[in-house]
Amino acid sequence: MLTIYSDDHRLHHGAAEFYRGRLVPCFEMPARADQVLAAVRAAGLGAVVPPDRFDRTALTRVHTDDYVAFLESAWDEWAAQGETGDALPYAWPAVDLRRDTPPQHIDGKLGFYAIDAAVPITAGTWTAARSSADCALTGARHIAGGGHSAFALCRPPGHHAGARAMGGFCYLNNAAIAAQYLRDHGAARVAVLDVDYHHGNGTQTIFYDRGDVLFASLHGDPMVEYPFFLGHADERGSGAGLGANRNFPLPWGTTGDAYLAALDAAIADIAAFAPDSLVVSLGVDTFVEDPISHFKLVAADFTAIGRRIATLGAPTLFVLEGGYAVADIGGNVAAVLTGFADG
Ligand code: Q9C
Ligand code: ZN
């Protein structure tokens, strides 16, 4: 399996995030990608190549132009205020406030274009996010060209980023950008399977009213888990997309058996949709030792996830999302990919 990776991820290294009422070091750190790269190499999965550079228009197929422009200039606007630390939002257009008018001041823009405070912007965030999206796009190009599978080793992750908002460590929605690329290059139907511990709110929202991209997600129940305000089972899509959105919220403490049963249901939905290609938002924060999550999957479960995905027989692009047990993230990602390759 081809892996696409860029060292540019190192340029994004936020200092701190809120956790239980305090600022703590960011869980989403460069060492995550280093561990995954080392494990992919150790597993002998195949070649590791750098991404191609894609036009900005590949991003604005799913993100709004003003949002991408915000990401491009946010650090410079922040630094122009004399700031040297990370830019973080602190005020949002929540209930009863206006969402139709982007503010001029960078402090206002940060909140306008964010769903939470887990998105530090540093001097290198835009370069890293753009290269991360390029990894996903390069993988999509490989699949569109007839490749059987690819792994986009993306960092920062993407599935919480919506058309015009960052959130949950995500800036550009790598999986959505890749799925749209596949639609634009020969695939009539694309399925996105999201196995990250958290609901992929950004991907769901981007494709919610479309029947050409199926979104299926297994995740911690939003009644008790981030992102809290999306990801319920009754969200089934709208308009032409009615029936093309499937959520499988699962309780804290979910083990491999229950998880794999839900995965079988999601895979049956995907098989019925008969996609021309599949994008997997691959988070391994479902791992029992993940520091911010509450499922109980173990290494063998990750191999089983890969095997089950392989039963679909679809050309498949894996896109890295979350996973914060840094010592284990590489082994768990490699387990999914080898399970798929051997499946
Ligand atoms: N400090 C992904 O797995 N939680 N994002 C913030 C805890 C946000 C996870 C509060 C979790 C986002 C890609
Ligand atoms: Zn996650």
mmCIF file of C-alpha atoms and ligand atoms in Angstrom:
data_model
loop_
_atom_site.group_PDB
_atom_site.id
_atom_site.type_symbol
_atom_site.label_atom_id
_atom_site.label_comp_id
_atom_site.label_asym_id
_atom_site.label_seq_id
_atom_site.Cartn_x
_atom_site.Cartn_y
_atom_site.Cartn_z
ATOM 1 C CA MET A 1 0.000 0.000 0.000
ATOM 2 C CA LEU A 2 1.272 3.446 -0.970
ATOM 3 C CA THR A 3 1.779 5.879 1.936
ATOM 4 C CA ILE A 4 1.868 9.650 1.373
ATOM 5 C CA TYR A 5 3.708 11.723 3.972
ATOM 6 C CA SER A 6 5.183 15.227 4.339
ATOM 7 C CA ASP A 7 7.590 16.514 7.007
ATOM 8 C CA ASP A 8 5.645 19.808 6.831
ATOM 9 C CA HIS A 9 3.401 18.515 9.643
ATOM 10 C CA ARG A 10 6.165 19.535 12.075
ATOM 11 C CA LEU A 11 5.481 23.201 11.267
ATOM 12 C CA HIS A 12 2.213 22.880 13.202
ATOM 13 C CA HIS A 13 2.912 22.477 16.884
ATOM 14 C CA GLY A 14 0.371 24.145 19.156
ATOM 15 C CA ALA A 15 1.361 24.861 22.736
ATOM 16 C CA ALA A 16 -1.777 24.333 24.784
ATOM 17 C CA GLU A 17 -5.461 23.357 24.833
ATOM 18 C CA PHE A 18 -8.206 23.400 27.441
ATOM 19 C CA TYR A 19 -8.592 20.132 29.333
ATOM 20 C CA ARG A 20 -10.675 19.780 32.490
ATOM 21 C CA GLY A 21 -10.630 23.496 33.127
ATOM 22 C CA ARG A 22 -6.918 24.029 32.607
ATOM 23 C CA LEU A 23 -4.515 24.704 29.773
ATOM 24 C CA VAL A 24 -2.405 21.591 29.140
ATOM 25 C CA PRO A 25 0.094 20.661 26.368
ATOM 26 C CA CYS A 26 -1.699 19.847 23.100
ATOM 27 C CA PHE A 27 -2.603 16.165 22.709
ATOM 28 C CA GLU A 28 -2.338 16.598 18.935
ATOM 29 C CA MET A 29 1.477 16.734 18.579
ATOM 30 C CA PRO A 30 4.150 16.068 15.910
ATOM 31 C CA ALA A 31 5.333 12.861 17.631
ATOM 32 C CA ARG A 32 2.027 11.238 16.554
ATOM 33 C CA ALA A 33 2.936 11.362 12.867
ATOM 34 C CA ASP A 34 6.522 10.296 13.584
ATOM 35 C CA GLN A 35 5.243 7.173 15.362
ATOM 36 C CA VAL A 36 2.837 6.319 12.549
ATOM 37 C CA LEU A 37 5.547 6.759 9.891
ATOM 38 C CA ALA A 38 7.960 4.537 11.837
ATOM 39 C CA ALA A 39 5.309 1.815 12.251
ATOM 40 C CA VAL A 40 4.304 1.922 8.575
ATOM 41 C CA ARG A 41 7.972 1.496 7.605
ATOM 42 C CA ALA A 42 8.492 -1.303 10.156
ATOM 43 C CA ALA A 43 5.415 -3.141 8.861
ATOM 44 C CA GLY A 44 6.829 -3.069 5.317
ATOM 45 C CA LEU A 45 3.545 -1.756 3.924
ATOM 46 C CA GLY A 46 5.137 -0.357 0.773
ATOM 47 C CA ALA A 47 6.586 2.864 -0.615
ATOM 48 C CA VAL A 48 6.401 6.172 1.288
ATOM 49 C CA VAL A 49 6.227 9.157 -1.059
ATOM 50 C CA PRO A 50 5.866 12.942 -0.613
ATOM 51 C CA PRO A 51 2.611 14.623 -1.695
ATOM 52 C CA ASP A 52 2.080 16.429 -4.991
ATOM 53 C CA ARG A 53 1.067 20.096 -4.716
ATOM 54 C CA PHE A 54 -2.582 20.719 -5.671
ATOM 55 C CA ASP A 55 -4.310 23.956 -6.650
ATOM 56 C CA ARG A 56 -6.161 25.935 -3.988
ATOM 57 C CA THR A 57 -9.298 25.159 -6.000
ATOM 58 C CA ALA A 58 -9.149 21.540 -4.747
ATOM 59 C CA LEU A 59 -9.680 22.990 -1.236
ATOM 60 C CA THR A 60 -12.484 25.380 -2.180
ATOM 61 C CA ARG A 61 -14.488 22.487 -3.666
ATOM 62 C CA VAL A 62 -15.495 21.784 -0.052
ATOM 63 C CA HIS A 63 -14.415 24.875 1.932
ATOM 64 C CA THR A 64 -15.642 28.417 1.355
ATOM 65 C CA ASP A 65 -13.231 30.878 -0.228
ATOM 66 C CA ASP A 66 -13.449 33.282 2.719
ATOM 67 C CA TYR A 67 -12.612 30.492 5.183
ATOM 68 C CA VAL A 68 -9.543 29.409 3.206
ATOM 69 C CA ALA A 69 -8.481 33.069 2.949
ATOM 70 C CA PHE A 70 -8.843 33.334 6.733
ATOM 71 C CA LEU A 71 -6.579 30.305 7.274
ATOM 72 C CA GLU A 72 -4.007 31.725 4.847
ATOM 73 C CA SER A 73 -3.735 35.087 6.599
ATOM 74 C CA ALA A 74 -4.657 34.332 10.234
ATOM 75 C CA TRP A 75 -1.118 33.999 11.573
ATOM 76 C CA ASP A 76 0.082 37.203 9.866
ATOM 77 C CA GLU A 77 -2.910 39.145 11.189
ATOM 78 C CA TRP A 78 -2.268 37.752 14.676
ATOM 79 C CA ALA A 79 1.471 38.516 14.540
ATOM 80 C CA ALA A 80 0.692 42.050 13.298
ATOM 81 C CA GLN A 81 -0.903 42.695 16.703
ATOM 82 C CA GLY A 82 2.512 42.038 18.262
ATOM 83 C CA GLU A 83 1.532 38.553 19.410
ATOM 84 C CA THR A 84 4.141 35.792 19.442
ATOM 85 C CA GLY A 85 2.226 32.907 21.068
ATOM 86 C CA ASP A 86 -0.457 30.769 19.408
ATOM 87 C CA ALA A 87 -3.640 32.400 18.119
ATOM 88 C CA LEU A 88 -6.710 30.959 19.860
ATOM 89 C CA PRO A 89 -10.399 31.907 19.620
ATOM 90 C CA TYR A 90 -12.281 33.022 22.718
ATOM 91 C CA ALA A 91 -15.683 34.285 21.454
ATOM 92 C CA TRP A 92 -18.091 32.545 19.073
ATOM 93 C CA PRO A 93 -21.308 33.426 17.182
ATOM 94 C CA ALA A 94 -23.326 31.022 19.371
ATOM 95 C CA VAL A 95 -27.084 31.264 20.066
ATOM 96 C CA ASP A 96 -28.767 34.622 19.341
ATOM 97 C CA LEU A 97 -25.638 36.165 17.795
ATOM 98 C CA ARG A 98 -25.079 37.075 14.132
ATOM 99 C CA ARG A 99 -23.359 34.550 11.856
ATOM 100 C CA ASP A 100 -23.759 36.522 8.632
ATOM 101 C CA THR A 101 -21.030 39.125 9.085
ATOM 102 C CA PRO A 102 -17.368 38.105 9.529
ATOM 103 C CA PRO A 103 -15.662 40.574 11.902
ATOM 104 C CA GLN A 104 -12.613 42.535 10.791
ATOM 105 C CA HIS A 105 -10.435 42.040 13.881
ATOM 106 C CA ILE A 106 -8.452 38.799 14.047
ATOM 107 C CA ASP A 107 -9.863 37.991 17.511
ATOM 108 C CA GLY A 108 -13.364 38.075 16.050
ATOM 109 C CA LYS A 109 -12.396 36.133 12.935
ATOM 110 C CA LEU A 110 -10.846 33.355 15.020
ATOM 111 C CA GLY A 111 -14.182 32.714 16.724
ATOM 112 C CA PHE A 112 -16.270 33.267 13.591
ATOM 113 C CA TYR A 113 -14.352 30.531 11.770
ATOM 114 C CA ALA A 114 -14.139 28.039 14.673
ATOM 115 C CA ILE A 115 -16.460 25.661 16.511
ATOM 116 C CA ASP A 116 -14.251 25.404 19.633
ATOM 117 C CA ALA A 117 -10.930 26.437 21.205
ATOM 118 C CA ALA A 118 -8.998 23.264 20.278
ATOM 119 C CA VAL A 119 -7.468 24.866 17.183
ATOM 120 C CA PRO A 120 -4.277 26.833 17.892
ATOM 121 C CA ILE A 121 -2.910 28.693 14.878
ATOM 122 C CA THR A 122 0.881 28.922 14.801
ATOM 123 C CA ALA A 123 3.297 30.402 12.269
ATOM 124 C CA GLY A 124 3.386 27.098 10.363
ATOM 125 C CA THR A 125 -0.205 25.913 10.725
ATOM 126 C CA TRP A 126 -1.325 26.922 7.238
ATOM 127 C CA THR A 127 1.673 25.286 5.527
ATOM 128 C CA ALA A 128 1.165 22.105 7.550
ATOM 129 C CA ALA A 129 -2.595 21.976 6.942
ATOM 130 C CA ARG A 130 -2.143 22.578 3.216
ATOM 131 C CA SER A 131 0.453 19.794 2.963
ATOM 132 C CA SER A 132 -1.806 17.504 4.987
ATOM 133 C CA ALA A 133 -4.597 18.097 2.458
ATOM 134 C CA ASP A 134 -2.070 17.526 -0.348
ATOM 135 C CA CYS A 135 -1.295 14.097 1.171
ATOM 136 C CA ALA A 136 -5.002 13.194 1.011
ATOM 137 C CA LEU A 137 -5.326 14.585 -2.528
ATOM 138 C CA THR A 138 -2.257 12.649 -3.700
ATOM 139 C CA GLY A 139 -3.804 9.486 -2.296
ATOM 140 C CA ALA A 140 -7.077 10.304 -4.051
ATOM 141 C CA ARG A 141 -5.196 10.865 -7.323
ATOM 142 C CA HIS A 142 -3.602 7.410 -6.898
ATOM 143 C CA ILE A 143 -7.037 5.823 -6.408
ATOM 144 C CA ALA A 144 -8.606 7.801 -9.280
ATOM 145 C CA GLY A 145 -5.774 6.550 -11.495
ATOM 146 C CA GLY A 146 -6.675 2.922 -10.787
ATOM 147 C CA GLY A 147 -4.731 2.284 -7.568
ATOM 148 C CA HIS A 148 -6.253 -0.259 -5.181
ATOM 149 C CA SER A 149 -5.391 1.465 -1.898
ATOM 150 C CA ALA A 150 -3.380 4.261 -0.312
ATOM 151 C CA PHE A 151 -2.688 5.693 3.121
ATOM 152 C CA ALA A 152 -2.549 9.481 3.516
ATOM 153 C CA LEU A 153 -0.507 10.077 6.687
ATOM 154 C CA CYS A 154 -2.219 13.387 7.392
ATOM 155 C CA ARG A 155 -1.353 15.759 10.206
ATOM 156 C CA PRO A 156 -3.076 17.939 11.284
ATOM 157 C CA PRO A 157 -6.250 15.815 11.070
ATOM 158 C CA GLY A 158 -9.401 17.013 9.288
ATOM 159 C CA HIS A 159 -12.805 15.500 10.047
ATOM 160 C CA HIS A 160 -14.013 18.188 12.500
ATOM 161 C CA ALA A 161 -13.392 20.979 9.960
ATOM 162 C CA GLY A 162 -16.558 22.092 8.168
ATOM 163 C CA ALA A 163 -17.011 24.122 5.010
ATOM 164 C CA ARG A 164 -16.272 27.352 6.908
ATOM 165 C CA ALA A 165 -15.006 26.352 10.331
ATOM 166 C CA MET A 166 -12.019 24.797 12.072
ATOM 167 C CA GLY A 167 -12.361 22.744 15.255
ATOM 168 C CA GLY A 168 -11.138 19.722 17.212
ATOM 169 C CA PHE A 169 -7.479 19.972 16.051
ATOM 170 C CA CYS A 170 -8.693 20.214 12.388
ATOM 171 C CA TYR A 171 -8.301 23.029 9.814
ATOM 172 C CA LEU A 172 -8.861 21.519 6.355
ATOM 173 C CA ASN A 173 -11.131 18.464 5.993
ATOM 174 C CA ASN A 174 -8.675 16.115 4.310
ATOM 175 C CA ALA A 175 -11.151 13.232 3.915
ATOM 176 C CA ALA A 176 -13.870 15.466 2.443
ATOM 177 C CA ILE A 177 -11.396 17.127 0.075
ATOM 178 C CA ALA A 178 -10.246 13.670 -1.081
ATOM 179 C CA ALA A 179 -13.820 12.383 -1.468
ATOM 180 C CA GLN A 180 -14.713 15.432 -3.593
ATOM 181 C CA TYR A 181 -11.580 14.913 -5.702
ATOM 182 C CA LEU A 182 -12.673 11.332 -6.354
ATOM 183 C CA ARG A 183 -16.144 12.578 -7.389
ATOM 184 C CA ASP A 184 -14.512 15.105 -9.715
ATOM 185 C CA HIS A 185 -12.280 12.444 -11.283
ATOM 186 C CA GLY A 186 -14.533 9.599 -12.342
ATOM 187 C CA ALA A 187 -16.290 8.210 -9.261
ATOM 188 C CA ALA A 188 -20.087 8.572 -9.432
ATOM 189 C CA ARG A 189 -20.537 7.499 -5.802
ATOM 190 C CA VAL A 190 -18.036 7.814 -2.949
ATOM 191 C CA ALA A 191 -18.488 6.498 0.594
ATOM 192 C CA VAL A 192 -16.722 7.966 3.633
ATOM 193 C CA LEU A 193 -16.411 5.602 6.606
ATOM 194 C CA ASP A 194 -15.336 7.423 9.781
ATOM 195 C CA VAL A 195 -13.918 5.162 12.513
ATOM 196 C CA ASP A 196 -12.326 7.928 14.595
ATOM 197 C CA TYR A 197 -13.576 7.949 18.210
ATOM 198 C CA HIS A 198 -15.192 11.356 17.658
ATOM 199 C CA HIS A 199 -18.081 12.075 15.307
ATOM 200 C CA GLY A 200 -16.886 13.532 12.005
ATOM 201 C CA ASN A 201 -19.144 16.559 12.193
ATOM 202 C CA GLY A 202 -17.324 18.460 9.452
ATOM 203 C CA THR A 203 -17.544 15.661 6.908
ATOM 204 C CA GLN A 204 -21.200 15.008 7.750
ATOM 205 C CA THR A 205 -22.148 18.653 7.315
ATOM 206 C CA ILE A 206 -20.238 19.093 4.061
ATOM 207 C CA PHE A 207 -22.092 16.197 2.379
ATOM 208 C CA TYR A 208 -25.382 16.233 4.321
ATOM 209 C CA ASP A 209 -27.660 17.251 1.452
ATOM 210 C CA ARG A 210 -25.899 15.180 -1.204
ATOM 211 C CA GLY A 211 -26.809 11.715 -2.445
ATOM 212 C CA ASP A 212 -23.501 11.111 -4.229
ATOM 213 C CA VAL A 213 -21.364 10.877 -1.075
ATOM 214 C CA LEU A 214 -22.433 8.503 1.708
ATOM 215 C CA PHE A 215 -21.143 9.339 5.179
ATOM 216 C CA ALA A 216 -21.130 6.611 7.858
ATOM 217 C CA SER A 217 -19.601 7.208 11.301
ATOM 218 C CA LEU A 218 -19.024 5.165 14.468
ATOM 219 C CA HIS A 219 -18.246 7.329 17.492
ATOM 220 C CA GLY A 220 -18.729 8.168 21.130
ATOM 221 C CA ASP A 221 -22.351 9.199 21.734
ATOM 222 C CA PRO A 222 -22.569 13.000 21.442
ATOM 223 C CA MET A 223 -24.799 13.000 24.531
ATOM 224 C CA VAL A 224 -21.578 12.422 26.493
ATOM 225 C CA GLU A 225 -18.758 13.139 24.069
ATOM 226 C CA TYR A 226 -17.202 15.829 21.902
ATOM 227 C CA PRO A 227 -18.375 17.315 19.530
ATOM 228 C CA PHE A 228 -21.614 17.119 21.617
ATOM 229 C CA PHE A 229 -23.841 18.986 19.141
ATOM 230 C CA LEU A 230 -23.909 16.581 16.174
ATOM 231 C CA GLY A 231 -23.630 12.840 15.567
ATOM 232 C CA HIS A 232 -26.991 11.421 16.703
ATOM 233 C CA ALA A 233 -28.534 8.366 15.028
ATOM 234 C CA ASP A 234 -31.520 10.340 13.718
ATOM 235 C CA GLU A 235 -29.316 12.469 11.443
ATOM 236 C CA ARG A 236 -30.029 10.674 8.153
ATOM 237 C CA GLY A 237 -29.279 13.373 5.572
ATOM 238 C CA SER A 238 -31.555 15.886 3.861
ATOM 239 C CA GLY A 239 -32.973 16.500 0.399
ATOM 240 C CA ALA A 240 -31.104 14.463 -2.205
ATOM 241 C CA GLY A 241 -28.906 13.243 0.669
ATOM 242 C CA LEU A 242 -31.734 11.704 2.685
ATOM 243 C CA GLY A 243 -30.555 8.209 3.626
ATOM 244 C CA ALA A 244 -26.918 8.933 2.723
ATOM 245 C CA ASN A 245 -25.864 9.789 6.296
ATOM 246 C CA ARG A 246 -25.563 7.073 8.936
ATOM 247 C CA ASN A 247 -24.458 7.629 12.530
ATOM 248 C CA PHE A 248 -23.654 4.875 15.033
ATOM 249 C CA PRO A 249 -23.247 6.568 18.435
ATOM 250 C CA LEU A 250 -21.796 4.154 21.001
ATOM 251 C CA PRO A 251 -21.510 4.433 24.801
ATOM 252 C CA TRP A 252 -18.403 5.033 26.857
ATOM 253 C CA GLY A 253 -16.736 1.675 27.593
ATOM 254 C CA THR A 254 -17.558 0.139 24.188
ATOM 255 C CA THR A 255 -15.365 -2.950 23.594
ATOM 256 C CA GLY A 256 -14.207 -4.610 20.395
ATOM 257 C CA ASP A 257 -17.159 -6.992 20.061
ATOM 258 C CA ALA A 258 -19.829 -4.287 20.223
ATOM 259 C CA TYR A 259 -17.729 -1.984 18.064
ATOM 260 C CA LEU A 260 -17.258 -4.595 15.331
ATOM 261 C CA ALA A 261 -20.996 -5.383 15.356
ATOM 262 C CA ALA A 262 -21.747 -1.705 14.668
ATOM 263 C CA LEU A 263 -19.007 -1.652 12.031
ATOM 264 C CA ASP A 264 -20.684 -4.593 10.277
ATOM 265 C CA ALA A 265 -23.924 -2.577 10.110
ATOM 266 C CA ALA A 266 -22.094 0.450 8.700
ATOM 267 C CA ILE A 267 -20.313 -1.750 6.158
ATOM 268 C CA ALA A 268 -23.647 -3.277 5.087
ATOM 269 C CA ASP A 269 -24.967 0.258 4.451
ATOM 270 C CA ILE A 270 -21.867 1.077 2.422
ATOM 271 C CA ALA A 271 -22.139 -2.160 0.411
ATOM 272 C CA ALA A 272 -25.782 -1.342 -0.408
ATOM 273 C CA PHE A 273 -24.659 2.109 -1.628
ATOM 274 C CA ALA A 274 -22.160 0.368 -3.995
ATOM 275 C CA PRO A 275 -19.529 3.132 -3.968
ATOM 276 C CA ASP A 276 -16.952 3.427 -6.744
ATOM 277 C CA SER A 277 -14.376 4.280 -4.096
ATOM 278 C CA LEU A 278 -14.092 4.462 -0.317
ATOM 279 C CA VAL A 279 -12.425 7.015 1.960
ATOM 280 C CA VAL A 280 -11.740 5.890 5.540
ATOM 281 C CA SER A 281 -11.297 8.565 8.201
ATOM 282 C CA LEU A 282 -8.873 6.483 10.242
ATOM 283 C CA GLY A 283 -8.632 7.545 13.865
ATOM 284 C CA VAL A 284 -7.321 5.107 16.455
ATOM 285 C CA ASP A 285 -8.438 7.122 19.485
ATOM 286 C CA THR A 286 -10.887 4.230 20.092
ATOM 287 C CA PHE A 287 -7.874 2.499 21.736
ATOM 288 C CA VAL A 288 -8.337 1.466 25.373
ATOM 289 C CA GLU A 289 -5.379 3.581 26.529
ATOM 290 C CA ASP A 290 -6.237 6.744 24.609
ATOM 291 C CA PRO A 291 -5.861 9.656 27.049
ATOM 292 C CA ILE A 292 -8.926 11.673 25.910
ATOM 293 C CA SER A 293 -11.342 8.897 24.838
ATOM 294 C CA HIS A 294 -13.515 6.181 26.418
ATOM 295 C CA PHE A 295 -13.689 3.104 24.176
ATOM 296 C CA LYS A 296 -11.772 -0.097 24.908
ATOM 297 C CA LEU A 297 -10.425 -1.389 21.609
ATOM 298 C CA VAL A 298 -7.176 -3.406 21.617
ATOM 299 C CA ALA A 299 -4.614 -4.161 18.891
ATOM 300 C CA ALA A 300 -6.451 -7.241 17.562
ATOM 301 C CA ASP A 301 -9.611 -5.161 17.115
ATOM 302 C CA PHE A 302 -7.736 -2.784 14.807
ATOM 303 C CA THR A 303 -6.626 -5.704 12.638
ATOM 304 C CA ALA A 304 -10.266 -6.856 12.524
ATOM 305 C CA ILE A 305 -11.400 -3.356 11.442
ATOM 306 C CA GLY A 306 -8.978 -3.491 8.496
ATOM 307 C CA ARG A 307 -10.129 -6.978 7.497
ATOM 308 C CA ARG A 308 -13.787 -5.970 7.532
ATOM 309 C CA ILE A 309 -13.158 -2.855 5.446
ATOM 310 C CA ALA A 310 -11.392 -5.066 2.886
ATOM 311 C CA THR A 311 -14.557 -7.158 2.438
ATOM 312 C CA LEU A 312 -16.114 -4.190 0.597
ATOM 313 C CA GLY A 313 -13.649 -4.761 -2.241
ATOM 314 C CA ALA A 314 -13.634 -1.041 -3.074
ATOM 315 C CA PRO A 315 -10.589 1.057 -3.993
ATOM 316 C CA THR A 316 -9.807 2.546 -0.590
ATOM 317 C CA LEU A 317 -8.040 5.664 0.641
ATOM 318 C CA PHE A 318 -7.187 5.715 4.357
ATOM 319 C CA VAL A 319 -6.809 9.222 5.806
ATOM 320 C CA LEU A 320 -5.237 9.604 9.261
ATOM 321 C CA GLU A 321 -7.407 11.392 11.831
ATOM 322 C CA GLY A 322 -7.035 11.100 15.647
ATOM 323 C CA GLY A 323 -5.234 8.871 18.141
ATOM 324 C CA TYR A 324 -3.448 10.335 21.147
ATOM 325 C CA ALA A 325 -1.823 7.356 22.905
ATOM 326 C CA VAL A 326 1.414 8.323 21.196
ATOM 327 C CA ALA A 327 3.394 5.162 22.038
ATOM 328 C CA ASP A 328 0.662 2.971 20.485
ATOM 329 C CA ILE A 329 -0.734 5.057 17.634
ATOM 330 C CA GLY A 330 1.726 3.661 15.083
ATOM 331 C CA GLY A 331 1.090 0.016 15.911
ATOM 332 C CA ASN A 332 -2.665 0.512 15.918
ATOM 333 C CA VAL A 333 -2.706 2.306 12.555
ATOM 334 C CA ALA A 334 -0.402 -0.333 11.061
ATOM 335 C CA ALA A 335 -2.726 -3.047 12.409
ATOM 336 C CA VAL A 336 -5.700 -1.588 10.482
ATOM 337 C CA LEU A 337 -3.657 -1.227 7.290
ATOM 338 C CA THR A 338 -2.115 -4.723 7.460
ATOM 339 C CA GLY A 339 -5.534 -6.197 8.337
ATOM 340 C CA PHE A 340 -6.881 -4.535 5.181
ATOM 341 C CA ALA A 341 -3.924 -5.618 3.053
ATOM 342 C CA ASP A 342 -4.141 -9.226 4.253
ATOM 343 C CA GLY A 343 -7.961 -9.236 4.263
HETATM 344 N N1 Q9C B 1 -8.928 18.761 25.577
HETATM 345 C C1 Q9C B 1 -9.699 14.316 16.575
HETATM 346 O O1 Q9C B 1 -9.611 13.216 17.093
HETATM 347 N N2 Q9C B 1 -11.470 17.877 22.599
HETATM 348 N N3 Q9C B 1 -10.043 15.409 17.264
HETATM 349 C C2 Q9C B 1 -11.012 19.075 23.177
HETATM 350 C C3 Q9C B 1 -10.120 18.077 25.265
HETATM 351 C C4 Q9C B 1 -11.393 17.908 21.180
HETATM 352 C C5 Q9C B 1 -10.409 15.307 18.655
HETATM 353 C C6 Q9C B 1 -11.138 19.027 24.676
HETATM 354 C C7 Q9C B 1 -11.173 16.552 20.643
HETATM 355 C C8 Q9C B 1 -10.902 16.615 19.167
HETATM 356 C C9 Q9C B 1 -9.295 14.520 15.153
HETATM 357 ZN ZN ZN B 2 -10.941 11.718 17.359
#
